XYZ file of C-alpha atoms in Angstrom:
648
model
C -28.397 2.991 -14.322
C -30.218 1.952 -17.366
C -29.345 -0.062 -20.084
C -28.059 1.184 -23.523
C -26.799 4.581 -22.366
C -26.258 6.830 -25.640
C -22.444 6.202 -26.932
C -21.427 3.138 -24.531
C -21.113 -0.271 -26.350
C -23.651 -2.354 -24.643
C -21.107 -4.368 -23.405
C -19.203 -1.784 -21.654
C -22.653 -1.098 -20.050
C -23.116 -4.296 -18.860
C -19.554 -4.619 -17.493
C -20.142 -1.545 -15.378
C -23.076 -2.926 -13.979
C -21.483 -6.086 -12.939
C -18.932 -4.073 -11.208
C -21.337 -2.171 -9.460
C -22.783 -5.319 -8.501
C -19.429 -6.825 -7.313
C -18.395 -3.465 -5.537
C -21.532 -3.654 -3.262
C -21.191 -7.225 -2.025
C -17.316 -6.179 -1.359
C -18.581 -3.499 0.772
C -21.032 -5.494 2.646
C -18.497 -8.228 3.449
C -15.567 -5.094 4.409
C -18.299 -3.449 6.828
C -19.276 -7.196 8.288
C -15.899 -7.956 8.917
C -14.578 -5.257 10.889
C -17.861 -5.244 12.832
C -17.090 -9.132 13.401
C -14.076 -8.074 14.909
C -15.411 -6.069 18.069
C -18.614 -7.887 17.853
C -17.326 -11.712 18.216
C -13.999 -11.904 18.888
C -13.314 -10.529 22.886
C -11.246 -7.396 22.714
C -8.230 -9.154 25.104
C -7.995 -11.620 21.391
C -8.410 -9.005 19.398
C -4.829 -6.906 20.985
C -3.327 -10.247 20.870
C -4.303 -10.985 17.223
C -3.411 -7.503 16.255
C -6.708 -6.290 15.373
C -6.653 -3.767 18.033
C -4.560 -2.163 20.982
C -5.623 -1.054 24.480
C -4.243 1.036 27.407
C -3.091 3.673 24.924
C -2.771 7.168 26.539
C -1.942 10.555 24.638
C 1.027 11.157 25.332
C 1.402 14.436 23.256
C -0.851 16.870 21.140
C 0.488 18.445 18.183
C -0.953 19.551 14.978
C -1.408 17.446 12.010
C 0.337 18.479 8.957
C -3.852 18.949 7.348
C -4.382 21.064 9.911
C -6.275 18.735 12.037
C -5.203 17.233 15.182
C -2.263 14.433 15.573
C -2.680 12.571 19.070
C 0.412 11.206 19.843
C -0.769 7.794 21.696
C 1.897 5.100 23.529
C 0.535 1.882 25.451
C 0.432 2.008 28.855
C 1.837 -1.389 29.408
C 4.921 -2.910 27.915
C 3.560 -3.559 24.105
C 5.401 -3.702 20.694
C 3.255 -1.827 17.667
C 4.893 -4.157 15.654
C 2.244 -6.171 15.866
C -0.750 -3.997 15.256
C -2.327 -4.763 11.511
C -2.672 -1.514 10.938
C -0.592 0.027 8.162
C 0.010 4.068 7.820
C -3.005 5.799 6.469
C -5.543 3.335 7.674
C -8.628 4.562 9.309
C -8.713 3.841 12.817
C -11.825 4.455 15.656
C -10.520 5.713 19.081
C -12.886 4.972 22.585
C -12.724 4.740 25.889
C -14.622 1.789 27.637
C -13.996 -2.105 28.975
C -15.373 -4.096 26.031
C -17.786 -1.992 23.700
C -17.395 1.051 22.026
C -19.754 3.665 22.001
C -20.674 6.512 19.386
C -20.558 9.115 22.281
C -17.177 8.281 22.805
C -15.298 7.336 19.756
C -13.946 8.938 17.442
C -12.355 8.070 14.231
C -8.628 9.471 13.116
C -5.908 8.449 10.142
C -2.645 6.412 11.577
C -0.257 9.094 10.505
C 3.242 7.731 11.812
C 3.708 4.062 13.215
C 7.378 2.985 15.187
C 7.409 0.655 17.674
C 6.618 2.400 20.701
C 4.434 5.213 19.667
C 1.586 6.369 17.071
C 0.436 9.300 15.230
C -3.549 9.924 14.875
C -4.280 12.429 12.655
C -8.319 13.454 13.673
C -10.107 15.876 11.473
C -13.144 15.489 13.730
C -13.811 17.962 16.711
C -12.053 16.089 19.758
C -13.485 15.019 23.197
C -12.528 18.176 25.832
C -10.916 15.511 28.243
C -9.101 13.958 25.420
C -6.136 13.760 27.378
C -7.726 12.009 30.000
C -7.785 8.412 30.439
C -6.500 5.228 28.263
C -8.566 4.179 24.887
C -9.041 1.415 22.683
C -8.034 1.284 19.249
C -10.030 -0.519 16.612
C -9.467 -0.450 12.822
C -12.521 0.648 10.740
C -13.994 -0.022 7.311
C -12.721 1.993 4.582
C -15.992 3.910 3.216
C -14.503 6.598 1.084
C -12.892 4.017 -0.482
C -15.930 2.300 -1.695
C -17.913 5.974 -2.451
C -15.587 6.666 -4.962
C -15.599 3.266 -6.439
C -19.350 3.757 -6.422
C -18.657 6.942 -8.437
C -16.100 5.850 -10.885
C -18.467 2.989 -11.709
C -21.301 5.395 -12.866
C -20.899 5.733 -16.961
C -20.468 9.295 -18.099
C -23.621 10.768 -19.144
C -22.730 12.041 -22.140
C -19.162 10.353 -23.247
C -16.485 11.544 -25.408
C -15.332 10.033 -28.434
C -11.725 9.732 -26.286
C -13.536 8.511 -23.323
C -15.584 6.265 -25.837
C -12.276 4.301 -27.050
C -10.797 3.849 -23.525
C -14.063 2.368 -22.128
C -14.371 0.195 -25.251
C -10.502 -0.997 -24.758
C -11.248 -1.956 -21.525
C -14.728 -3.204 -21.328
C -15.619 -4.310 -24.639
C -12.666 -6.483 -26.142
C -11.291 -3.838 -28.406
C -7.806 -3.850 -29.519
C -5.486 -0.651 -28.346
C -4.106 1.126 -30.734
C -0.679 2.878 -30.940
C 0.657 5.897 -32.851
C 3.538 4.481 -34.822
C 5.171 7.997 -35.562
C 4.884 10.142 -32.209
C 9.240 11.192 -32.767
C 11.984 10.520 -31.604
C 13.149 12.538 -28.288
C 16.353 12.310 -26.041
C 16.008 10.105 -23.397
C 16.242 12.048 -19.410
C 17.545 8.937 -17.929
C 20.535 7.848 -19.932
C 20.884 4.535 -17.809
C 17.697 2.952 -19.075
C 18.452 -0.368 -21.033
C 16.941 -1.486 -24.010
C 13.710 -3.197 -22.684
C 13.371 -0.033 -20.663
C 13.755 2.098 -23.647
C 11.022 0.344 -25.597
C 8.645 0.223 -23.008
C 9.108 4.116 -22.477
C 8.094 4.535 -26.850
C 5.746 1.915 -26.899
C 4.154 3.646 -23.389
C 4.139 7.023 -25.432
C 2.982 5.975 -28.004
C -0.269 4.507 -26.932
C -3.405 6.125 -28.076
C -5.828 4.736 -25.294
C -3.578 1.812 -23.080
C -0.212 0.542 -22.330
C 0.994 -1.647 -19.951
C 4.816 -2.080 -18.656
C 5.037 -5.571 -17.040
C 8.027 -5.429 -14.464
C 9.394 -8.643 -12.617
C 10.980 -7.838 -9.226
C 13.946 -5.946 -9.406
C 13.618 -4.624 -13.364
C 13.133 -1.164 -12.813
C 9.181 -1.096 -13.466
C 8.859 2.072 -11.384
C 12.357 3.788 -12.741
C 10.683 3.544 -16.140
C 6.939 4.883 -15.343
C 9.360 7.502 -13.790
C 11.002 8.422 -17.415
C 7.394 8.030 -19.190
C 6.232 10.877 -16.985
C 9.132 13.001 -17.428
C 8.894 12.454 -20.857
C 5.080 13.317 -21.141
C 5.805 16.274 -19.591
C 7.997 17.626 -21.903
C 5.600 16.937 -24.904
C 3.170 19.078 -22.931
C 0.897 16.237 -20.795
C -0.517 16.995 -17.647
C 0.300 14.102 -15.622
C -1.359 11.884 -12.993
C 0.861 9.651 -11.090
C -1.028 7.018 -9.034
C -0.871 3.592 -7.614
C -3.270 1.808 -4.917
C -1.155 2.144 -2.020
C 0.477 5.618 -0.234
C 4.003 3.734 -0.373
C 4.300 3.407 -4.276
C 2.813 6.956 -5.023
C 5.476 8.783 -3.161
C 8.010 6.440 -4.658
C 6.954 7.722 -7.575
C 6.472 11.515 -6.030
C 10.204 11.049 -4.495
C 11.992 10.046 -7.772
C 10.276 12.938 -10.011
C 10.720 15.678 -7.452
C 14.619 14.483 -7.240
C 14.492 14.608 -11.037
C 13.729 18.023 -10.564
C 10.234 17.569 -11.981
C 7.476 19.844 -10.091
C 5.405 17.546 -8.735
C 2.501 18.187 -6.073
C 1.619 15.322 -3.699
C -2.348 15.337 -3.136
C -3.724 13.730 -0.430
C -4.200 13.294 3.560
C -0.905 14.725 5.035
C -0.777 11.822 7.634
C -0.183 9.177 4.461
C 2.407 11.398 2.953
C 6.209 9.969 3.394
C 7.934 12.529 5.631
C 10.606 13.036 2.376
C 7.738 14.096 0.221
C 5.710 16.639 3.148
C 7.495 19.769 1.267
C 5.392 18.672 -2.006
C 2.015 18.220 -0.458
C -0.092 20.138 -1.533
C -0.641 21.630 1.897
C 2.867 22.836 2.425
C 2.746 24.022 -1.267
C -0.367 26.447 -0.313
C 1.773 27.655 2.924
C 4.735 28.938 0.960
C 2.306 31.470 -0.856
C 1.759 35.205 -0.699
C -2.184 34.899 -0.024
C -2.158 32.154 2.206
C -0.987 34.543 5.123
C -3.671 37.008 4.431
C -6.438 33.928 4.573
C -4.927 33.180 7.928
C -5.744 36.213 8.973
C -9.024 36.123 8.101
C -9.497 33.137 10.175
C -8.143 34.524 12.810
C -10.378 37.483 13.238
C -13.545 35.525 12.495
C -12.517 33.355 15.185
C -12.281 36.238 17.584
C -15.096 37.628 16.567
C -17.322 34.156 17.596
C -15.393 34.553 20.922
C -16.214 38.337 21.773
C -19.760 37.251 20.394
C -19.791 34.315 23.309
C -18.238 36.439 25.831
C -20.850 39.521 25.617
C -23.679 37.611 25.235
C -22.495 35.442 28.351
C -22.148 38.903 30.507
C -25.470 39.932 28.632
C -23.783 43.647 27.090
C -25.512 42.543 22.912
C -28.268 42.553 21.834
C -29.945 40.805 19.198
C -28.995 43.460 16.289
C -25.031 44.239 16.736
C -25.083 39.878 17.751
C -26.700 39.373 14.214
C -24.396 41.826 12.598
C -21.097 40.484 13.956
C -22.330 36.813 12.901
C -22.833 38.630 9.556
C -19.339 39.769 9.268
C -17.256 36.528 11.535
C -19.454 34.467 8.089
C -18.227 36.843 5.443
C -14.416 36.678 6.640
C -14.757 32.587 6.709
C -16.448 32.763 3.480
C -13.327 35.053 2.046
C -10.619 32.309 3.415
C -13.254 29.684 1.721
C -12.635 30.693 -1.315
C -9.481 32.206 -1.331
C -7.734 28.829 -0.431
C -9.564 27.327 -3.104
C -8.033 30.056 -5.545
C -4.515 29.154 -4.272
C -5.414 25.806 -4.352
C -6.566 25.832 -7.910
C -2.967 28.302 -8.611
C -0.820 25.796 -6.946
C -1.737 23.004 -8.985
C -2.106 25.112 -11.878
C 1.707 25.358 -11.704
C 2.607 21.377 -10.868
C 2.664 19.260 -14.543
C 2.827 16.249 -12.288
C 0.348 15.344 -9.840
C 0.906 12.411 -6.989
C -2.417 10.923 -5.504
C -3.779 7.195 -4.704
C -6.285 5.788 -6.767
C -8.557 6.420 -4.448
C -7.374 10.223 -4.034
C -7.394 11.024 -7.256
C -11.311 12.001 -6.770
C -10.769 14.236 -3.760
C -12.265 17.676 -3.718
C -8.735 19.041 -4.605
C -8.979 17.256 -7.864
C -12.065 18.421 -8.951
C -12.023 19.593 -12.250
C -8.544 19.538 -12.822
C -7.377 18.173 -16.519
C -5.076 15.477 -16.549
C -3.830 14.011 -20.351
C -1.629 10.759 -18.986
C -2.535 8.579 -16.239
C 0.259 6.736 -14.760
C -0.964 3.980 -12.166
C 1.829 2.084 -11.278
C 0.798 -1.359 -8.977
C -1.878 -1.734 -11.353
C -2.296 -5.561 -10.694
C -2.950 -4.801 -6.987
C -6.001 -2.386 -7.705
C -8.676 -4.138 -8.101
C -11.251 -2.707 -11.378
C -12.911 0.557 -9.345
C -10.254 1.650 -7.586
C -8.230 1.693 -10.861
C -10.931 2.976 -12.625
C -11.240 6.244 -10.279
C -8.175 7.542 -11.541
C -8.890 6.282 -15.437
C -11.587 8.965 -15.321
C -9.006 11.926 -15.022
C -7.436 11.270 -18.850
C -8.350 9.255 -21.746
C -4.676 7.770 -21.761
C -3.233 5.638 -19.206
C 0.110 3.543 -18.847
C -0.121 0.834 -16.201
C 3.167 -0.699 -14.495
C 2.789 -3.893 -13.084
C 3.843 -7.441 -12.385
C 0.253 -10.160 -12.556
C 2.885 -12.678 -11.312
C 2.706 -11.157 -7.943
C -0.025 -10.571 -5.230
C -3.177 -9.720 -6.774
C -6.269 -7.493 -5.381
C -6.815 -8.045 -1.808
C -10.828 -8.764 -2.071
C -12.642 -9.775 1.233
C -15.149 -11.581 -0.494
C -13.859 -14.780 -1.853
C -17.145 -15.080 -4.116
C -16.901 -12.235 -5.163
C -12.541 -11.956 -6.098
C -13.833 -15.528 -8.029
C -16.772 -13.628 -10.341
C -14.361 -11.310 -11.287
C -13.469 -8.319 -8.219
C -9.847 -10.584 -7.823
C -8.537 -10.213 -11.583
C -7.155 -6.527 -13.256
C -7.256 -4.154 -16.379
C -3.818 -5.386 -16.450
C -4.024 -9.395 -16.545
C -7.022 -8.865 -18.632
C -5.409 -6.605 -21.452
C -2.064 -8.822 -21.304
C -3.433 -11.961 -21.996
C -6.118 -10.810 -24.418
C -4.083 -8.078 -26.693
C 0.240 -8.955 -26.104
C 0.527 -5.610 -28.286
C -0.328 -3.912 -25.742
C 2.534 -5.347 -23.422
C 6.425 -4.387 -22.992
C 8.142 -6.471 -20.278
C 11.047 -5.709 -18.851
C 13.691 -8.603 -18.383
C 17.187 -7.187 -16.896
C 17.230 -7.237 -12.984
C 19.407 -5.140 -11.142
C 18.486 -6.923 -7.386
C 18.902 -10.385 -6.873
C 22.106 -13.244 -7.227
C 21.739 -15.114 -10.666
C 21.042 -17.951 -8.248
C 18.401 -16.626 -6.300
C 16.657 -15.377 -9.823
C 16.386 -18.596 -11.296
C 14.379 -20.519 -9.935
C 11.512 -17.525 -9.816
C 12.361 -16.997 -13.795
C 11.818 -20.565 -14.932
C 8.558 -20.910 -12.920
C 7.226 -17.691 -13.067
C 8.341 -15.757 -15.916
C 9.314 -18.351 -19.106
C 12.899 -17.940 -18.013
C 13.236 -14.936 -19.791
C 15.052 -12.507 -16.723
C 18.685 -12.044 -17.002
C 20.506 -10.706 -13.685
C 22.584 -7.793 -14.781
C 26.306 -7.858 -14.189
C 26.466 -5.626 -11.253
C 24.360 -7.759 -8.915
C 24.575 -11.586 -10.744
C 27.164 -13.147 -8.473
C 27.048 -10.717 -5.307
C 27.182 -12.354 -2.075
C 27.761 -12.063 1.547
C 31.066 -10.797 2.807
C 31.406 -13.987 4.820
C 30.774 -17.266 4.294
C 29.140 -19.817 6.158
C 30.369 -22.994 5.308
C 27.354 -25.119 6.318
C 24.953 -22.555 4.453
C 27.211 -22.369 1.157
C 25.698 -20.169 -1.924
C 23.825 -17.378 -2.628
C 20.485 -19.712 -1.115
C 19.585 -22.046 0.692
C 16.388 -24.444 1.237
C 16.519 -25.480 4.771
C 14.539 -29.323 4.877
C 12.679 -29.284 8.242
C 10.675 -32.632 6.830
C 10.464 -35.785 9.730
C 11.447 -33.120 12.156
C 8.365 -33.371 14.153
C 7.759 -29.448 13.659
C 3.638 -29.291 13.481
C 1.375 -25.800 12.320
C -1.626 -24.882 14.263
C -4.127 -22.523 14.987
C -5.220 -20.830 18.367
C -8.546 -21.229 18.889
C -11.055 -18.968 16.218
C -7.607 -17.025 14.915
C -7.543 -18.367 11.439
C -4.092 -17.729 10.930
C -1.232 -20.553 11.140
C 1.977 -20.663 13.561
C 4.380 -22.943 13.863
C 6.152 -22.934 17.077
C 8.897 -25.297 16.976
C 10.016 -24.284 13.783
C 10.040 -20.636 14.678
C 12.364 -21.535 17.255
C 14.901 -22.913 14.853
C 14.020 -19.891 11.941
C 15.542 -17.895 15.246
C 19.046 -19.587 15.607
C 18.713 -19.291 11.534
C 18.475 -15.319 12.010
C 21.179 -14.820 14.968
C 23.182 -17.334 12.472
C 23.040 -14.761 9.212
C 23.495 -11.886 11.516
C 26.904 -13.691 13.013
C 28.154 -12.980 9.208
C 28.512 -9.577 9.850
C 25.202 -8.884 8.576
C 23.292 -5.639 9.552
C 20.011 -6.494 11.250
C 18.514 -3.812 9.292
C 19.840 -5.224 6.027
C 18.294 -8.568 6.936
C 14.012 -9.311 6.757
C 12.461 -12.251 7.746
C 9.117 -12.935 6.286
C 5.973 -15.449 6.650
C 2.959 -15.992 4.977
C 1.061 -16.024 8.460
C 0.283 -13.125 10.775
C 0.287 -15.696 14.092
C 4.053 -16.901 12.916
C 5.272 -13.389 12.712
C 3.957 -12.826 15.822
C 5.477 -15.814 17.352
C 9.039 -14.729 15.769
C 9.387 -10.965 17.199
C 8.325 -12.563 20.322
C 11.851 -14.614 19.966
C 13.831 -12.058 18.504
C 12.975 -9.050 20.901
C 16.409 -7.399 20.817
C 17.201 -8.397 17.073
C 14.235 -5.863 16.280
C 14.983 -3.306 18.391
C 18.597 -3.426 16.626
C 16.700 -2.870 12.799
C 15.634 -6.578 12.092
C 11.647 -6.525 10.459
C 9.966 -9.249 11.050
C 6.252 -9.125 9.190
C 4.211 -11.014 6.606
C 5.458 -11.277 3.109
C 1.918 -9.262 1.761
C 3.445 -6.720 3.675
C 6.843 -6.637 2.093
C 5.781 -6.814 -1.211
C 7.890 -4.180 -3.093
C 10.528 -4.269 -0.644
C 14.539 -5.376 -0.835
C 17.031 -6.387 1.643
C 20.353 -7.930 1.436
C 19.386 -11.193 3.088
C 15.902 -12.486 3.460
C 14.808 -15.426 5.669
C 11.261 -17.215 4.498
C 9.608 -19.201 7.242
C 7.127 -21.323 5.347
C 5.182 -22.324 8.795
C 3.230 -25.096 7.290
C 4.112 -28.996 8.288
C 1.042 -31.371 8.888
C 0.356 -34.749 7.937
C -2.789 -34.183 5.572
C -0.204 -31.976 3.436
C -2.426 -28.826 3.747
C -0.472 -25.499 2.654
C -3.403 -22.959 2.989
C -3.068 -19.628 1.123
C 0.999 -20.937 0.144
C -1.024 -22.556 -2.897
C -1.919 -19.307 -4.472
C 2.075 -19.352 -5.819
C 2.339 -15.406 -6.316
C 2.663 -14.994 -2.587
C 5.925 -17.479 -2.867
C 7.227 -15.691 -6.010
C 7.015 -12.499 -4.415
C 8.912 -14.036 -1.410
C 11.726 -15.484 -2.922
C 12.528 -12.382 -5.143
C 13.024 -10.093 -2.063
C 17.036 -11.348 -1.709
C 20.086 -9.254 -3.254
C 22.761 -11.699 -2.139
C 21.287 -14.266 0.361
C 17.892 -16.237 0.453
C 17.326 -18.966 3.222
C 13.600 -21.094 2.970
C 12.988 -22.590 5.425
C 10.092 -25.478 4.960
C 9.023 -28.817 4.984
C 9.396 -30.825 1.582
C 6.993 -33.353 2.837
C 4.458 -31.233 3.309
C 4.939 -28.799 0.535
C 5.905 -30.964 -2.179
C 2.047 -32.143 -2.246
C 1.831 -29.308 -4.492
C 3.453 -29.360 -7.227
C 4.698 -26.124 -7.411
C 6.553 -26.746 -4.316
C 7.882 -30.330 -5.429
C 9.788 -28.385 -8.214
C 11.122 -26.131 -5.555
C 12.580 -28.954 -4.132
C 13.632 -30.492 -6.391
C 15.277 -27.217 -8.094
C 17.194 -26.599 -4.371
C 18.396 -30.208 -4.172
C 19.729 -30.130 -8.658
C 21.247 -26.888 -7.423
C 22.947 -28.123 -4.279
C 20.780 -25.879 -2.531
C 18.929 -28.321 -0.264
C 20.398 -28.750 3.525
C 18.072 -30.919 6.088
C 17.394 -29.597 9.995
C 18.560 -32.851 11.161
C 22.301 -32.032 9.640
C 22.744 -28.823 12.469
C 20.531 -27.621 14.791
C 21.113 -24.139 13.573
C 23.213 -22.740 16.707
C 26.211 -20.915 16.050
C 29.032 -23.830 17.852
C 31.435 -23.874 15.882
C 29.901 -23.035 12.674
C 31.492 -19.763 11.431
C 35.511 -18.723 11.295
């Protein structure tokens, strides 16, 4: 890409190529890491690190809501999934074989549904004729597409309009956004937003180029993208909803379609929520008049390829009636072609709202389609390209976000540091406020719990709304009084360590006391499914559903707080896992990770650490010190944590 393209600022230019830069070392260090992982580390580490599983058989065959296969695959010795880093939607390479994998045997699928005993594969791909035959090995696999359309939305438009001209120059080259003042007033579809809500929905509408909504935990960030989008839609927009991750688009997808707003939900059916499958845009094409008549067509080339195969076998064509029934089996797959793509095209014709990731939103359904309003909601987790893919369907674009909580995850630390690890979204907020509306009123956690999270993190300006500020667990515990507690492990002898080349940190002795913690909450009469316990580390959440086996199968979750970002329970238990001497806290420093951790509680929060450890960093000390001004504070060598005698 040359320099000084006709209508780019220079700057934007030059920002672009940066990115593309960035984007390319990204991808190199993605690819090198999962290769690492079935290169160096032995597959029998790689099951127990969750990296991969083995001894899977199919169990069943069924067919994928895309059409394509779904391999229904269960471990063939006692296993939890629970422990498999693999999230719905990521790809995934299935082979057979001791300790490599082979291309002649592998092939790659979609995790399409994950419990704890089985897993959907969705596979596009031809399959293997014994598929059923014999265990495989799962690995996970580099995202590619991912970085393709990065690669894409990186490329500057050729020939730019003056609309995509201001947006570019908003977000590349330092301009301010601007905002149209007088846009009228309108009535609003959800009478229960409160004032901050409000605002942000005019000042979101109002924006000419960029707005941004910045929502703490618990404010209603995606309730009010929700309203923008209903509200654009009844001025006439053609709306893109979109976030980085499957689980926030169909939040999105499931509030509008229950608002009664048509909404079409584009992408892979195996990384659809099963509530929003009737609003794919597969299911969509099913319910039509023509689609039965392209089926049909299918059908009859298909049969025609067979009787082709069969003949020619038994030697009864020749070479004239065998070209002329290829002629006619390529004609009938050529009709179906393109008359799915004309009920494609009428299907979303008919949708003002369409649901797709990021990444999605430049899939071959999309094509072409107009879009006036981008909504990307997560917008601080997606890092510059994969934001940027959907930016290029509209010249307007509200993002919803909180830079307070986990940024970008970037493989590359060099690269997150020259610029890959910051957003549109922190950018824009600190450099232009006016283009900012934050929302302050939370409707989740205990006025307790809040505080602490709104001094540090958010200039104390949250206020817990009067339905949730002093809610609390039915029953008390009168050794863990409050709405939270910070359980002291300090001079308990409880050290972290690592297993050999696993990078990741576990604690084992203090696991084994987080466990009484758990069966302790859960003696209160709390669901296990209403209660989460959470870690920064992989190995310690691995460690803890070792201990609390029948817990899970009861409803507790037991994972990593990166993977419970965006999620709520009623109680939430934090296992800190680090205690050593040198006062090393790892990844804990980057503070986001504990912001996001402590704002998961409605009515109870237990945190369980060790001060003397922690409180090296300051950000930690004030915790403390916070817990112990609030009466919060409670040291391990008080109880043991067992249940004797502790509750009425």
């Amino acid at each position: 890409m040359g320099r000084g393209k006709p209508g780019l600022d220079r700057g934007v230019v030059e920002s672009l190529e940066k990115l593309q830069l960035l984007w390319s070392r990204e991808r190199i260090a993605t690819r090198a890491r999962f290769a690492e992982e079935r290169t160096r580390i032995a597959l029998p580490d790689r099951v127990r690190r969750g990296l991969a599983l083995d001894g899977l058989v199919v169990d069943d065959l069924d067919v994928a809501p895309g059409g394509g296969a779904m391999l229904w695959l269960v471990p063939t010795r006692e296993a939890s999934l629970d422990d498999l880093r693999v999230r719905q939607g990521a790809p995934v390479m299935l082979w057979r074989g001791e300790s490599e994998a082979h291309d002649d045997d592998s092939f790659r699928g979609v995790v399409a549904r994950k419990t704890r005993t089985k897993l959907g594969i969705a596979v596009d791909d031809e399959l293997p004729e014994e598929v059923m035959r014999g265990a495989y090995v799962l690995d996970r696999e580099a995202p590619e597409v991912t970085f393709d359309r990065g690669d894409a939305a990186l490329a500057p438009p050729a020939e730019p309009t003056d609309e995509e001209r201001a947006l570019l120059d908003v977000l590349f080259a330092d301009r301010a956004p601007t905002f149209d003042a007088d846009i009228g007033q309108a009535d609003f579809f959800d009478e229960a937003l409160n004032a901050d809500q409000r605002r942000a929905v005019e000042h979101a509408l109002s924006a000419d180029t960029v707005a941004l909504v910045h929502g703490p935990p618990g404010t209603g960030k995606t309730r009010t993208l929700v309203e923008v989008a209903r509200r654009a839609v009844a001025r006439g927009d053609r709306v893109l909803c979109t976030a980085a991750s499957n689980t926030a688009v169909d939040n999105l997808g499931e509030r509008l379609s229950a608002a009664g707003v048509p909404v079409v939900r584009v992408g892979h059916p195996a990384r659809v929520s099963e509530a929003l499958t009737s609003r794919t845009l597969d299911a969509l094409m099913r319910q039509t008049r023509e689609w039965s008549m392209t089926q049909r067509w299918i059908r009859d080339a298909k049969e025609l390829r067979r009787k082709i195969q069969k003949k020619s076998a038994r030697g009864q064509m020749d070479r004239g009636e065998r070209r002329e029934l290829y002629r006619e089996a390529r004609r009938l797959e050529m009709d179906a072609r393109g008359q799915v793509a004309a009920i494609r095209h009428k299907v979303l014709a008919r949708c003002p709202v369409v649901c797709a990731t990021s990444v999605g939103a430049m899939s071959r359904a999309l094509v072409g389609e107009p879009f006036s309003l981008v909504v990307l909601d997560e917008a601080t987790q997606a890092p510059d390209p994969i934001a940027l893919i959907a930016m290029r369907c509209a010249t307007r674009v509200i993002m919803g976000g909180d830079p307070r909580q986990l940024p970008p995850t970037v493989i590359d630390p060099q690269v997150a540091e020259e610029g890959l690890g910051t957003t549109f979204f922190e950018r824009l907020a600190t450099r232009a406020s006016e283009s900012v509306r934050m929302l302050t009123v939370q409707y989740r956690m205990h006025e307790a719990i809040m505080r602490f999270p709104s001094d540090e993190m958010y200039e104390g300006k949250l206020v817990a709304d009067e339905s949730v500020a002093d809610r609390e667990l039915a029953q008390a515990d009168p050794l863990r009084p409050g709405s939270w507690v910070f359980l002291d492990t300090a001079g308990k002898g409880f050290t972290d360590s690592r297993e050999e080349d696993d990078p990741s940190v576990r604690n084992v002795e203090q696991a084994e006391r987080v466990t009484r913690e758990v069966k302790r909450v859960l003696a209160r009469g709390v669901a296990p499914a209403d209660l989460a316990l959470i870690t920064p580390y992989e190995a310690q959440a691995r460690v803890l559903r070792s201990l609390l086996v029948m817990e899970r199968t009861e409803g507790l979750e037991v994972g990593t707080i990166d993977g419970f970002q965006g999620r709520e329970k009623d109680a939430v238990i934090v296992d800190l896992v680090r205690s050593n001497d040198a006062g090393e806290v790892g990844f804990l420093s980057d503070i986001r990770r504990m912001n996001v951790a402590i704002t998961r509680a409605r009515k109870f929060l237990l945190v369980v650490g060790d001060s003397a450890t922690l409180s090296r960093h300051p950000f930690y000390a004030r915790f403390a010190e916070h817990a112990e001004e609030a009466g919060a504070q409670l040291s391990a060598w008080l109880d043991d944590g067992s249940l004797d005698g502790a509750l009425d």
